[in-house]
CSV table of C-alpha atoms and ligand atoms in Angstrom, one decimal:
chain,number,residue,atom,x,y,z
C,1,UNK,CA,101.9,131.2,194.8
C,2,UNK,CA,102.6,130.8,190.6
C,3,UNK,CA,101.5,127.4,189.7
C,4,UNK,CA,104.5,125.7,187.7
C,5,UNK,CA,103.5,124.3,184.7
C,6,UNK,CA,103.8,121.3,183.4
C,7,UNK,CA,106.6,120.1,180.7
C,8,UNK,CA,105.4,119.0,177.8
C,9,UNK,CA,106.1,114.9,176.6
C,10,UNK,CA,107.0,113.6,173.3
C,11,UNK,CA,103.3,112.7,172.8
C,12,UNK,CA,101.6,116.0,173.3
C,13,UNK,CA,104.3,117.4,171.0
C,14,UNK,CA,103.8,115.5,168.4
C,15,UNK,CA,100.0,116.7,168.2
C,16,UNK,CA,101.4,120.0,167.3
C,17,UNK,CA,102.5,118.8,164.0
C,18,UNK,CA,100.2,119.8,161.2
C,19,UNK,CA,100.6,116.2,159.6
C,20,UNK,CA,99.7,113.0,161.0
C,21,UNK,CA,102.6,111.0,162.5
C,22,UNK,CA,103.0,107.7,163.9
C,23,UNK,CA,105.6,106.0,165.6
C,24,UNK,CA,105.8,102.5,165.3
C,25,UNK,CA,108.4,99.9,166.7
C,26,UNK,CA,110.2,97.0,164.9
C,27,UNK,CA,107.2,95.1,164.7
C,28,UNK,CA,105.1,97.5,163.1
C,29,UNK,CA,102.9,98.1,166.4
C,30,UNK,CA,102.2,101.5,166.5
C,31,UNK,CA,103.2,102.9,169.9
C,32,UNK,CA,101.6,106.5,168.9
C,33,UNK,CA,99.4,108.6,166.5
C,34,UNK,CA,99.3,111.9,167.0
C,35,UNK,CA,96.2,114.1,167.0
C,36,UNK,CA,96.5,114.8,162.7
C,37,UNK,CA,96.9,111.1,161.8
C,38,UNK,CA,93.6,110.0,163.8
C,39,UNK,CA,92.0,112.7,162.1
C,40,UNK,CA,93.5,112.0,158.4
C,41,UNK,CA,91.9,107.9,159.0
C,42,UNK,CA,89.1,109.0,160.3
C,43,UNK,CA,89.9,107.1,163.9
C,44,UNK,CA,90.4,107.7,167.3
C,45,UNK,CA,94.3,107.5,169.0
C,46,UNK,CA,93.1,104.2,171.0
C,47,UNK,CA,92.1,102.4,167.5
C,48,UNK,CA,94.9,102.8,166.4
C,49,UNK,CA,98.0,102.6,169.1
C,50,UNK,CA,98.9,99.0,170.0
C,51,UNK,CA,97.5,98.1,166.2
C,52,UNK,CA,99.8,96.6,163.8
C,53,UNK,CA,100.4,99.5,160.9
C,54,UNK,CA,100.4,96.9,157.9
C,55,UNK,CA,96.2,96.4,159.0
C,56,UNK,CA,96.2,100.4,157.6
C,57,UNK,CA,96.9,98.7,154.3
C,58,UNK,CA,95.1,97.1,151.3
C,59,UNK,CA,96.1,92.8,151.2
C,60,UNK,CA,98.5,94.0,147.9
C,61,UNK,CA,100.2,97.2,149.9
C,62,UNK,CA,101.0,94.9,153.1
C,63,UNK,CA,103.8,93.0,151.7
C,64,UNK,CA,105.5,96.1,149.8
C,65,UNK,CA,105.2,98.2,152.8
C,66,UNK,CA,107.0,95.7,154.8
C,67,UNK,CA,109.7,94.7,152.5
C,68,UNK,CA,110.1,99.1,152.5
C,69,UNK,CA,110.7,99.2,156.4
C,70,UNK,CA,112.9,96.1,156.4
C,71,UNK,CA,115.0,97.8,153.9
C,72,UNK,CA,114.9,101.5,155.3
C,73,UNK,CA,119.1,102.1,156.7
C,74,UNK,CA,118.6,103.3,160.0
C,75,UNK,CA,119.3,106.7,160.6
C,76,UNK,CA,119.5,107.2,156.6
C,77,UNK,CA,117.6,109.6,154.3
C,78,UNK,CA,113.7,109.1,154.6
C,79,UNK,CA,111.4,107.0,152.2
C,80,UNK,CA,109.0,108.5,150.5
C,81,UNK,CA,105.9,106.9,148.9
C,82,UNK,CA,102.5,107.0,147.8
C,83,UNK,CA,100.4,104.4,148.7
C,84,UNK,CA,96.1,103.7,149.1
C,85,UNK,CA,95.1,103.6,153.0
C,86,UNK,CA,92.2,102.6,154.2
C,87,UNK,CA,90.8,105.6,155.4
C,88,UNK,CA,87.6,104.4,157.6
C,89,UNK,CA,86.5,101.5,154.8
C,90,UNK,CA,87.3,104.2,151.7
C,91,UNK,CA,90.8,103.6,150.2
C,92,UNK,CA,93.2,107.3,150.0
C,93,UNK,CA,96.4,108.3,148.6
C,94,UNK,CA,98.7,108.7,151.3
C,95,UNK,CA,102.1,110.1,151.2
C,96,UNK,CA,104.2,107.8,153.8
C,97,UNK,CA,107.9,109.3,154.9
C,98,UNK,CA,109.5,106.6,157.0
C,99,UNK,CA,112.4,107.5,159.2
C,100,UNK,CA,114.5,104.5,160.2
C,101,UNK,CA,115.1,105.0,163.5
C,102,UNK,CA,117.7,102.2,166.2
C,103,UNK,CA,114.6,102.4,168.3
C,104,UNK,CA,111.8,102.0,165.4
C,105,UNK,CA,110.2,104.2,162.6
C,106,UNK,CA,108.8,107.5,162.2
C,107,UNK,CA,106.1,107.6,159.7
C,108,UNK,CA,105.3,111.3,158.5
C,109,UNK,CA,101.2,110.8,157.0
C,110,UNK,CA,100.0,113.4,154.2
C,111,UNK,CA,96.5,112.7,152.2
C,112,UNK,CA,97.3,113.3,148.7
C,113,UNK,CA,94.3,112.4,147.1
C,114,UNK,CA,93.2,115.8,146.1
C,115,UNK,CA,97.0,116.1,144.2
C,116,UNK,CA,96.7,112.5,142.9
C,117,UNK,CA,93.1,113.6,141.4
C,118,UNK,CA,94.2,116.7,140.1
C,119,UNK,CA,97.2,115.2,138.2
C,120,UNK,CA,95.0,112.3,136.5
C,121,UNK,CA,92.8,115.3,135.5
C,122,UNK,CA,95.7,116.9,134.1
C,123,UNK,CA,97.2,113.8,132.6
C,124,UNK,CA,93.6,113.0,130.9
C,125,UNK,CA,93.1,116.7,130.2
C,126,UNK,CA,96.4,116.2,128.1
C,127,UNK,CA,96.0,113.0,126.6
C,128,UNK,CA,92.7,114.6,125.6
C,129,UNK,CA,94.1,118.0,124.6
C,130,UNK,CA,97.1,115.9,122.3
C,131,UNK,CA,94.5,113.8,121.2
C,132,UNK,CA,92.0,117.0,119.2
C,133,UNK,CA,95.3,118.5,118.7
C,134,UNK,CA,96.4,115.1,116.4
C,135,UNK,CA,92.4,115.1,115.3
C,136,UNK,CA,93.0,119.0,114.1
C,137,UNK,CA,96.2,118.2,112.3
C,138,UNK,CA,94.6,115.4,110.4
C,139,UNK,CA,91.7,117.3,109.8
C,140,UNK,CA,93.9,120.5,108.4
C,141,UNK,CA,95.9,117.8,106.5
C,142,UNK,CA,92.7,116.9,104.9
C,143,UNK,CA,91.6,119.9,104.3
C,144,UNK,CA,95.0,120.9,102.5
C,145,UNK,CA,94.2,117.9,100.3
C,146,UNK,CA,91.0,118.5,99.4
C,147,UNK,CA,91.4,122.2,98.4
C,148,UNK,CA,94.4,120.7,96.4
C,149,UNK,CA,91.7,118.8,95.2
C,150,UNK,CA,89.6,121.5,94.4
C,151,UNK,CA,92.6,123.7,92.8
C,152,UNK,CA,93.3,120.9,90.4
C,153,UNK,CA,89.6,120.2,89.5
C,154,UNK,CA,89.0,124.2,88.8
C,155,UNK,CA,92.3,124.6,87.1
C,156,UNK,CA,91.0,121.1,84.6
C,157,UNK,CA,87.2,122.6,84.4
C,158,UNK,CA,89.1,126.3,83.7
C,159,UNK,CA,91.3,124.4,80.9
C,160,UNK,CA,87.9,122.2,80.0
C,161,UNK,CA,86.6,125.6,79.3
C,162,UNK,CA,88.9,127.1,77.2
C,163,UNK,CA,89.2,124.4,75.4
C,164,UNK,CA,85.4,124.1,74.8
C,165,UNK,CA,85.7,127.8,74.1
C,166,UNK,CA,88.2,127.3,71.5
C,167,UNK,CA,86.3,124.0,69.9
C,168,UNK,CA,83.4,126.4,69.5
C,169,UNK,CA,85.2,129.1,67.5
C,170,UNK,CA,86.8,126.5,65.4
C,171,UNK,CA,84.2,124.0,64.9
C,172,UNK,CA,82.0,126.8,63.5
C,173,UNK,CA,84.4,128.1,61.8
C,174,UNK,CA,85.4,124.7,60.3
C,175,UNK,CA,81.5,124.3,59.4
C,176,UNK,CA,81.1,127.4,57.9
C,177,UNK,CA,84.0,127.3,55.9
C,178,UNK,CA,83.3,124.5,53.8
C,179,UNK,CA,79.6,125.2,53.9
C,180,UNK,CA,80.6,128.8,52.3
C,181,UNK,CA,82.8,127.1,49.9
C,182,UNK,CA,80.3,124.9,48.5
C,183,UNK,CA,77.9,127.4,48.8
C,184,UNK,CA,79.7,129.8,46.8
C,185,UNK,CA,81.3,127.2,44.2
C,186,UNK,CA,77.8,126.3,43.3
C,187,UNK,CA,76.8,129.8,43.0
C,188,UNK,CA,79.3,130.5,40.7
C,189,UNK,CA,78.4,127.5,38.7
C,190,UNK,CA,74.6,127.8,39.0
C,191,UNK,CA,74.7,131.6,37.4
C,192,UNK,CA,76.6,130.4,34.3
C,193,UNK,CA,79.8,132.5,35.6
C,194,UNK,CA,82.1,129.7,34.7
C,195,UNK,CA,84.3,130.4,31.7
C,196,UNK,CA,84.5,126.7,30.4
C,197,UNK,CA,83.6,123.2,31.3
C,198,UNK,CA,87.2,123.1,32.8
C,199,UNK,CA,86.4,126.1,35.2
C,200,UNK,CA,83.5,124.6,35.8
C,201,UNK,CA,85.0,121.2,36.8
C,202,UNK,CA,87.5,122.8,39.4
C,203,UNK,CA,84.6,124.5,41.1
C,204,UNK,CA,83.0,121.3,41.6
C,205,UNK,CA,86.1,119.5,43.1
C,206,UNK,CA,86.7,122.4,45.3
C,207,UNK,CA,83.2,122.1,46.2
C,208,UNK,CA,83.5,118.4,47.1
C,209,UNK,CA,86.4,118.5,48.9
C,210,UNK,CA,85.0,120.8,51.5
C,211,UNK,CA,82.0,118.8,51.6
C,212,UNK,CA,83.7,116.2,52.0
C,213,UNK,CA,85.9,117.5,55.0
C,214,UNK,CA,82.7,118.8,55.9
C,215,UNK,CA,81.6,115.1,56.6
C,216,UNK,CA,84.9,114.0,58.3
C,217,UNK,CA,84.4,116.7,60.9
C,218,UNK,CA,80.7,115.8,61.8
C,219,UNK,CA,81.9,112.2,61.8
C,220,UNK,CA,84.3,113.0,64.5
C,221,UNK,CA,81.9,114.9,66.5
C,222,UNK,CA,79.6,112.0,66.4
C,223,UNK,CA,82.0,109.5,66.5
C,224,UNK,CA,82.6,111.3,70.0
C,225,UNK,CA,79.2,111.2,71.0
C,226,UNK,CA,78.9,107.5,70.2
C,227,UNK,CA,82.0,106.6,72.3
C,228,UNK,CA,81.1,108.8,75.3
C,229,UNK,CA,78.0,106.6,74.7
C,230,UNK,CA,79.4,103.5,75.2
C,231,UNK,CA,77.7,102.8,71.9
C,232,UNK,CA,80.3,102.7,69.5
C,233,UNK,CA,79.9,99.4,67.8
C,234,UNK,CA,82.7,97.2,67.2
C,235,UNK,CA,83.1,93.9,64.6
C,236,UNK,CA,86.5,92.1,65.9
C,237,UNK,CA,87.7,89.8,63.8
C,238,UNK,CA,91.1,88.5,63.0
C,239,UNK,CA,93.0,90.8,60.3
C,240,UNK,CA,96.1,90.7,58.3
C,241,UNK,CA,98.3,93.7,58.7
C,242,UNK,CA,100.0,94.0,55.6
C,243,UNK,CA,96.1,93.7,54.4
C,244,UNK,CA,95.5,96.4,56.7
C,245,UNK,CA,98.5,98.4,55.7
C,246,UNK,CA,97.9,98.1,51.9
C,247,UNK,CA,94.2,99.5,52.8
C,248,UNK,CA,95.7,102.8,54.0
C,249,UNK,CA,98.3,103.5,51.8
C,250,UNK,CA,96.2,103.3,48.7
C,251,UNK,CA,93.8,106.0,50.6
C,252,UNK,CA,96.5,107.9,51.9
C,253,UNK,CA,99.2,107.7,49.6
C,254,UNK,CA,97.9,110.8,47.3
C,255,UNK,CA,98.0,113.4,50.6
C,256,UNK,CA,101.5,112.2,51.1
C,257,UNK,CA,102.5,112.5,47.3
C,258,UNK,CA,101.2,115.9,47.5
C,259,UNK,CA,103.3,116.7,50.0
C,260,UNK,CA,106.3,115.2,48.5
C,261,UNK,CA,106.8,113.1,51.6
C,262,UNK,CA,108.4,109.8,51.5
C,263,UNK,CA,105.8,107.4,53.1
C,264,UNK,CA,106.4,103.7,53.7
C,265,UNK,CA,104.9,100.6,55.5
C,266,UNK,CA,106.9,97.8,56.6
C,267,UNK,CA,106.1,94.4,58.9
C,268,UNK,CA,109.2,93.6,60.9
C,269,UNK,CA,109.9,90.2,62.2
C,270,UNK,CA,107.6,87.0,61.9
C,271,UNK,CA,105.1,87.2,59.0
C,272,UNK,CA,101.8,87.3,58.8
C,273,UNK,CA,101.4,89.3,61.4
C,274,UNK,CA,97.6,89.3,62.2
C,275,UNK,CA,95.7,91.6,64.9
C,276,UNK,CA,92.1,91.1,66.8
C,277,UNK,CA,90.1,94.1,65.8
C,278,UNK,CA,87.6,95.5,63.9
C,279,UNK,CA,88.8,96.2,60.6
C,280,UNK,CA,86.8,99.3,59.8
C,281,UNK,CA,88.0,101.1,63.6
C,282,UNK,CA,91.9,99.8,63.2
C,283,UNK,CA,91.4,101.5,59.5
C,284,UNK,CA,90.5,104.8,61.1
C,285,UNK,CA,93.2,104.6,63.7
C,286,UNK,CA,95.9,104.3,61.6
C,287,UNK,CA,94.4,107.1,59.0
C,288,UNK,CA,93.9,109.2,62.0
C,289,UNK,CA,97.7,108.7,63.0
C,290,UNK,CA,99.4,108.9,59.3
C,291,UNK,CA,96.7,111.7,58.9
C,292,UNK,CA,97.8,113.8,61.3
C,293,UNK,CA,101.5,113.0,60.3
C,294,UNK,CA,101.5,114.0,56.9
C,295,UNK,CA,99.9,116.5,58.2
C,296,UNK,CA,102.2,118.1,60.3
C,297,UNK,CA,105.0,117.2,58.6
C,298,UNK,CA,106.3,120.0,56.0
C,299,UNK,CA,109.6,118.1,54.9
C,300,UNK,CA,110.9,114.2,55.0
C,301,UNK,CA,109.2,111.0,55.4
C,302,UNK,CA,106.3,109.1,57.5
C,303,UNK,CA,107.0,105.6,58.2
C,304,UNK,CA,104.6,103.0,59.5
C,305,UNK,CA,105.7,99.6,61.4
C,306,UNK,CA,104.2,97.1,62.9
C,307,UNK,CA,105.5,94.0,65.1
C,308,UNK,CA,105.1,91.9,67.8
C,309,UNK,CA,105.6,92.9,71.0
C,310,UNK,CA,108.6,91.4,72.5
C,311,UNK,CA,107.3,91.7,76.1
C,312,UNK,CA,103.8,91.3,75.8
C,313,UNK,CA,103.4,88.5,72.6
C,314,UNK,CA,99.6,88.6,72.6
C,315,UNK,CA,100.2,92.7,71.5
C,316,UNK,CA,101.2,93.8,68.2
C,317,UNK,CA,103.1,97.5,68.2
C,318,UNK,CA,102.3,100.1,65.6
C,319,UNK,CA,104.8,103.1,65.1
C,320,UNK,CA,103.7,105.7,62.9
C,321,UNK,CA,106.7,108.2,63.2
C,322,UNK,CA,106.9,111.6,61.0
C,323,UNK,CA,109.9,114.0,60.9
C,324,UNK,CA,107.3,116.8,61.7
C,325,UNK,CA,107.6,119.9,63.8
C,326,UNK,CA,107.3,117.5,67.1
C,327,UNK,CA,105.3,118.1,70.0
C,328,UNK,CA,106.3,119.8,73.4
C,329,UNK,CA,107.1,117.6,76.0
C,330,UNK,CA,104.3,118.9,78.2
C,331,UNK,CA,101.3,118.4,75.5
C,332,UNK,CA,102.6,114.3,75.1
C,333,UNK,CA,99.9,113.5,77.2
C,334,UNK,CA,97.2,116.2,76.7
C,335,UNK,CA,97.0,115.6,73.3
C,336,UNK,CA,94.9,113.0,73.5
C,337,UNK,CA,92.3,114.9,76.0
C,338,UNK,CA,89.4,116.4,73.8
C,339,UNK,CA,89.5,119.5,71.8
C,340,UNK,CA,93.1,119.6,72.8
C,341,UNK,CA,95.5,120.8,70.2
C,342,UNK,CA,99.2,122.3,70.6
C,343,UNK,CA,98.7,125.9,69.4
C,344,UNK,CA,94.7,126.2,67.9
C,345,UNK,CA,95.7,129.4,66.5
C,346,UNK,CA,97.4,127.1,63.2
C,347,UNK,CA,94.0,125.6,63.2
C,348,UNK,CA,93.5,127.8,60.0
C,349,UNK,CA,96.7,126.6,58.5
C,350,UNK,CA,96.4,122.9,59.5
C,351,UNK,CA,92.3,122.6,59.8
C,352,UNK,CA,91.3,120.0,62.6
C,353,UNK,CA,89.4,120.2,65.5
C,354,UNK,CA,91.3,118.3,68.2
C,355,UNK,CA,89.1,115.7,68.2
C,356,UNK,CA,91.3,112.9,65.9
C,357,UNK,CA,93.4,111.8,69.0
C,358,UNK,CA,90.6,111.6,71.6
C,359,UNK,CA,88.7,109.4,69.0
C,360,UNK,CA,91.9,107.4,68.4
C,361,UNK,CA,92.9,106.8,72.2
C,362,UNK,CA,89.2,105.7,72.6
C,363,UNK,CA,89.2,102.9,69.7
C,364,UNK,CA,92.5,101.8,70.8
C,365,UNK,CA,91.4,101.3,74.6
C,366,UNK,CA,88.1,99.9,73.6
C,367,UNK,CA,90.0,97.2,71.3
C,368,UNK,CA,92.2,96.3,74.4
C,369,UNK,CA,95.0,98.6,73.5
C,370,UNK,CA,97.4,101.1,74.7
C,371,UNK,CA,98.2,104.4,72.8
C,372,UNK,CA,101.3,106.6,73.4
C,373,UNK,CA,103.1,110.3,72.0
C,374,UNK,CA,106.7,110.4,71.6
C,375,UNK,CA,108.9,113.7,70.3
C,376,UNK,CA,112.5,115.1,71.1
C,377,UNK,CA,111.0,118.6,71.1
C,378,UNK,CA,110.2,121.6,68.2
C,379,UNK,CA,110.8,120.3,64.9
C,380,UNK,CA,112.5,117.1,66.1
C,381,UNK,CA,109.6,114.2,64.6
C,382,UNK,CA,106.9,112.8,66.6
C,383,UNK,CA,106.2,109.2,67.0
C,384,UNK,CA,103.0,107.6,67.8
C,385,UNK,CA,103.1,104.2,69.3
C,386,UNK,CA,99.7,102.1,70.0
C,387,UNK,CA,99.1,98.2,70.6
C,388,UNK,CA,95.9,96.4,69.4
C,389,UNK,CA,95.8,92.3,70.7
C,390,UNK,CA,97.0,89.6,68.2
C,391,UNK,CA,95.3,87.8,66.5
C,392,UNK,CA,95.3,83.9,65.5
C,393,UNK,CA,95.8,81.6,68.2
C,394,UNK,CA,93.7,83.1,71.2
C,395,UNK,CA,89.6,83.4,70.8
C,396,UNK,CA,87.5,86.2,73.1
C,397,UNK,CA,84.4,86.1,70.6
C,398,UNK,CA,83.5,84.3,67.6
C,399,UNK,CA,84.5,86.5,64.3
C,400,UNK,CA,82.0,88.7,63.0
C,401,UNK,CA,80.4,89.6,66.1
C,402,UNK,CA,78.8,93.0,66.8
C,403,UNK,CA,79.9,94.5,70.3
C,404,UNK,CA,78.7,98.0,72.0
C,405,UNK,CA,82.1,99.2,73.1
C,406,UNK,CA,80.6,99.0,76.6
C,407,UNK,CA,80.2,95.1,76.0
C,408,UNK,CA,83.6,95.1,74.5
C,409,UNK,CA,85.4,96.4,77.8
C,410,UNK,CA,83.6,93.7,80.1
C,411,UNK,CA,85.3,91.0,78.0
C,412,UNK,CA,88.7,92.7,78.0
C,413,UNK,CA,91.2,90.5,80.3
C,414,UNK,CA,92.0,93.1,83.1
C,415,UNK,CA,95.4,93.1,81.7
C,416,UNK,CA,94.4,95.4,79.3
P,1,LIG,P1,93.5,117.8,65.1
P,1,LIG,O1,92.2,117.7,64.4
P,1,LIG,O2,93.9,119.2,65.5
P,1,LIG,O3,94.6,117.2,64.3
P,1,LIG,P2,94.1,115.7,66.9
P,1,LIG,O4,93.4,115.2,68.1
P,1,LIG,O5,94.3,114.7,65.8
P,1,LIG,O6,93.4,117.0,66.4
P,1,LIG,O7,95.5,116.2,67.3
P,1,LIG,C1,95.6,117.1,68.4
P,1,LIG,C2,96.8,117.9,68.3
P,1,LIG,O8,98.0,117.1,68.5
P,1,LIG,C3,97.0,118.6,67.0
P,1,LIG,O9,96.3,119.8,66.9
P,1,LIG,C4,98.6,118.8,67.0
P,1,LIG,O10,98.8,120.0,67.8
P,1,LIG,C5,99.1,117.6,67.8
P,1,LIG,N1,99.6,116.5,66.9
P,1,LIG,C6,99.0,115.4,66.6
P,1,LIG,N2,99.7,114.6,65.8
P,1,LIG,C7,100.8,115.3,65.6
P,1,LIG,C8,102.0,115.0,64.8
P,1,LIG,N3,102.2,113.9,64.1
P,1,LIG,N4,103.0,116.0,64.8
P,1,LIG,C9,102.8,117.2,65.5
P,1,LIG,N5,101.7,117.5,66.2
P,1,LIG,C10,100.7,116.5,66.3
């Protein structure tokens, strides 16, 4: 006789599901747990049936869990959450499905720590990843910047050069032309090739003028020395301008002449107008200026002014302004950097040796002043403008007293 088997109840059935399930009544009591969800906790099925299912739960779960059921529609779409079990005494992400049943729930069990772990990797992996990827993009910004850096300090050193190059060729040339000239003017003299005493008397101005330029072009080059020194010393006292200007006029007033330039000093506004300085460097700076004016200047006039400044009344403004042939816009500012000179090639027409501005610039600043180039273009004039502090009323340093320019910028207001 065939034995007839058995039928198979809900609860064996539900053993056959590959995830652990539990059915639990309106109370929470779990009436079963199939053969996957003992295994998943880590308990056996008599553990667990009659238990409450909010004891599976950390104290902070329980009263989530709870509100969850109570809301769950019954026979509507499932719930789905992660939450930490206690799994033995270890706490586990568990996915939970609920099914809201009329009779009770149906809770569908899935460990998904492994998936949980894996994603915080990921997420850190990411943060990590976005993090060297930020670090990268700063560093390659940096980077960028520093071989900007680099570009701009080779291109400066490459112009540095060139202009050193250039100062090299012209400075000996400048020495040895002069050196030649009164070399060869006293030749001439010394082997009785003179004609007459008249001859003989231009060869000897000829022969002092280049020594004398001679002299002005060590002087510079010394004078740069000094000042790169911090030992250029100063004497401030309180001047009178239109002292100041008479001073310079009567020296340079034969160069302009010469030229048959119009040249002209005037004091605008409230008079005396008296600077801080030292007398022997504001001198130079204006001869420097008006110089280099006459200088460049073929046709026309050089005018020097001089008056207070109307935002800054402790500064008095010099102009020395030429109707020259004007500087390009983009030298303005280089011309003041050493050995620096618009086109050295006229070097033999115009002698210099780009050193007159630097030196300028330098007294200026050291005195507490500020120096600027101005010119429309080719042709068009070029006016100088500088500032030197005023004198009279205010007192730094009794008159008379001898300052390294390195002492004189420590007592400079920080204004300056
Ligand atoms: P330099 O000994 O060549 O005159 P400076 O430092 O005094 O040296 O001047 C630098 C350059 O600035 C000059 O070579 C010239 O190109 C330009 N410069 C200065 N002053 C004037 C001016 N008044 N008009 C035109 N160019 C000027």
């Amino acid at each position: 006789m065939q034995s007839q088997a058995e039928p198979a109840g809900p609860e064996p059935i539900l053993d056959w599901v590959g995830d652990g399930f539990f059915v639990v009544d309106h109370q929470y009591k779990i009436l079963h747990a199939n053969a996957e969800s003992c295994r998943l906790l880590r308990r056996d099925a008599g553990s667990l049936v009659g238990q409450s299912l909010l004891d599976l739960f950390d104290g902070s779960e329980r009263k989530f869990i709870e509100s969850l059921f109570g809301q769950s529609p019954n026979d509507g779409p499932p719930e789905r959450i992660v939450v930490p079990m206690l799994r033995g005494d270890q706490l586990c992400q568990f996915e939970l499905t609920i099914y809201s049943r009329p009779g009770g729930f149906g809770v569908l069990l899935r460990d998904v720590s492994q998936w949980i772990y894996q994603e915080r990797r990921i997420a850190e992996l990411n943060a990590t990843l976005l993090a060297s990827q930020e670090l990268l993009r700063r560093k390659n910004d940096e980077m960028n910047v520093s071989l900007e850096q680099l570009e701009k300090l080779n291109r400066q050193l490459e112009e540095m050069d060139r202009a050193k190059n250039e100062f090299l060729a012209v400075t000996s040339h400048e020495l040895r032309t002069p050196l030649n000239s009164i070399i060869g003017f006293m030749q001439l003299i010394a082997e009785g090739l003179c004609e007459n005493r008249q001859e003989e008397m231009s060869y000897i101005d000829n022969a002092l003028a280049s020594a004398r330029r001679l002299l002005a072009m060590i002087n510079d080059v010394l004078d740069i020395a000094k000042i790169e020194a911090g030992k250029m010393t100063l004497v401030i006292a309180d001047m009178d301008v239109e002292e100041l200007f008479n001073d310079v006029g009567g020296t340079i007033i034969v160069q302009a002449q010469r030229k048959e330039l119009a040249l002209s000093f005037r004091i605008e506004g409230q008079q005396p107008l008296r600077v801080r300085a030292d007398a022997q460097k504001a001198r130079q700076i204006l001869l420097n200026l008006i110089g280099n004016a006459v200088k460049f200047t073929t046709k026309g006039s050089v005018s020097v002014t001089a008056r207070r400044d109307e935002a800054r009344p402790d500064l008095i403004r010099f102009t020395v302004q030429d109707t020259g042939i004007g500087i390009p816009a983009h030298y303005l500012t280089r011309i003041f950097d050493k050995f620096i000179q618009v086109d050295p090639t006229s070097t033999r027409k115009y002698e210099g040796t780009g050193l007159g501005l630097t030196i300028t610039r330098n007294l200026v600043e050291i005195m507490g002043g500020t120096i600027e180039a101005h010119s429309d273009g080719e042709n068009l004039g070029t006016t100088m403008t500088f500032t030197l502090p005023t004198g009279g009323e205010q007192r730094r340093q009794p008159d008379g007293v001898e300052l390294a320019s390195d002492e004189m910028e420590a007592l400079l207001p920080s204004t300056f």
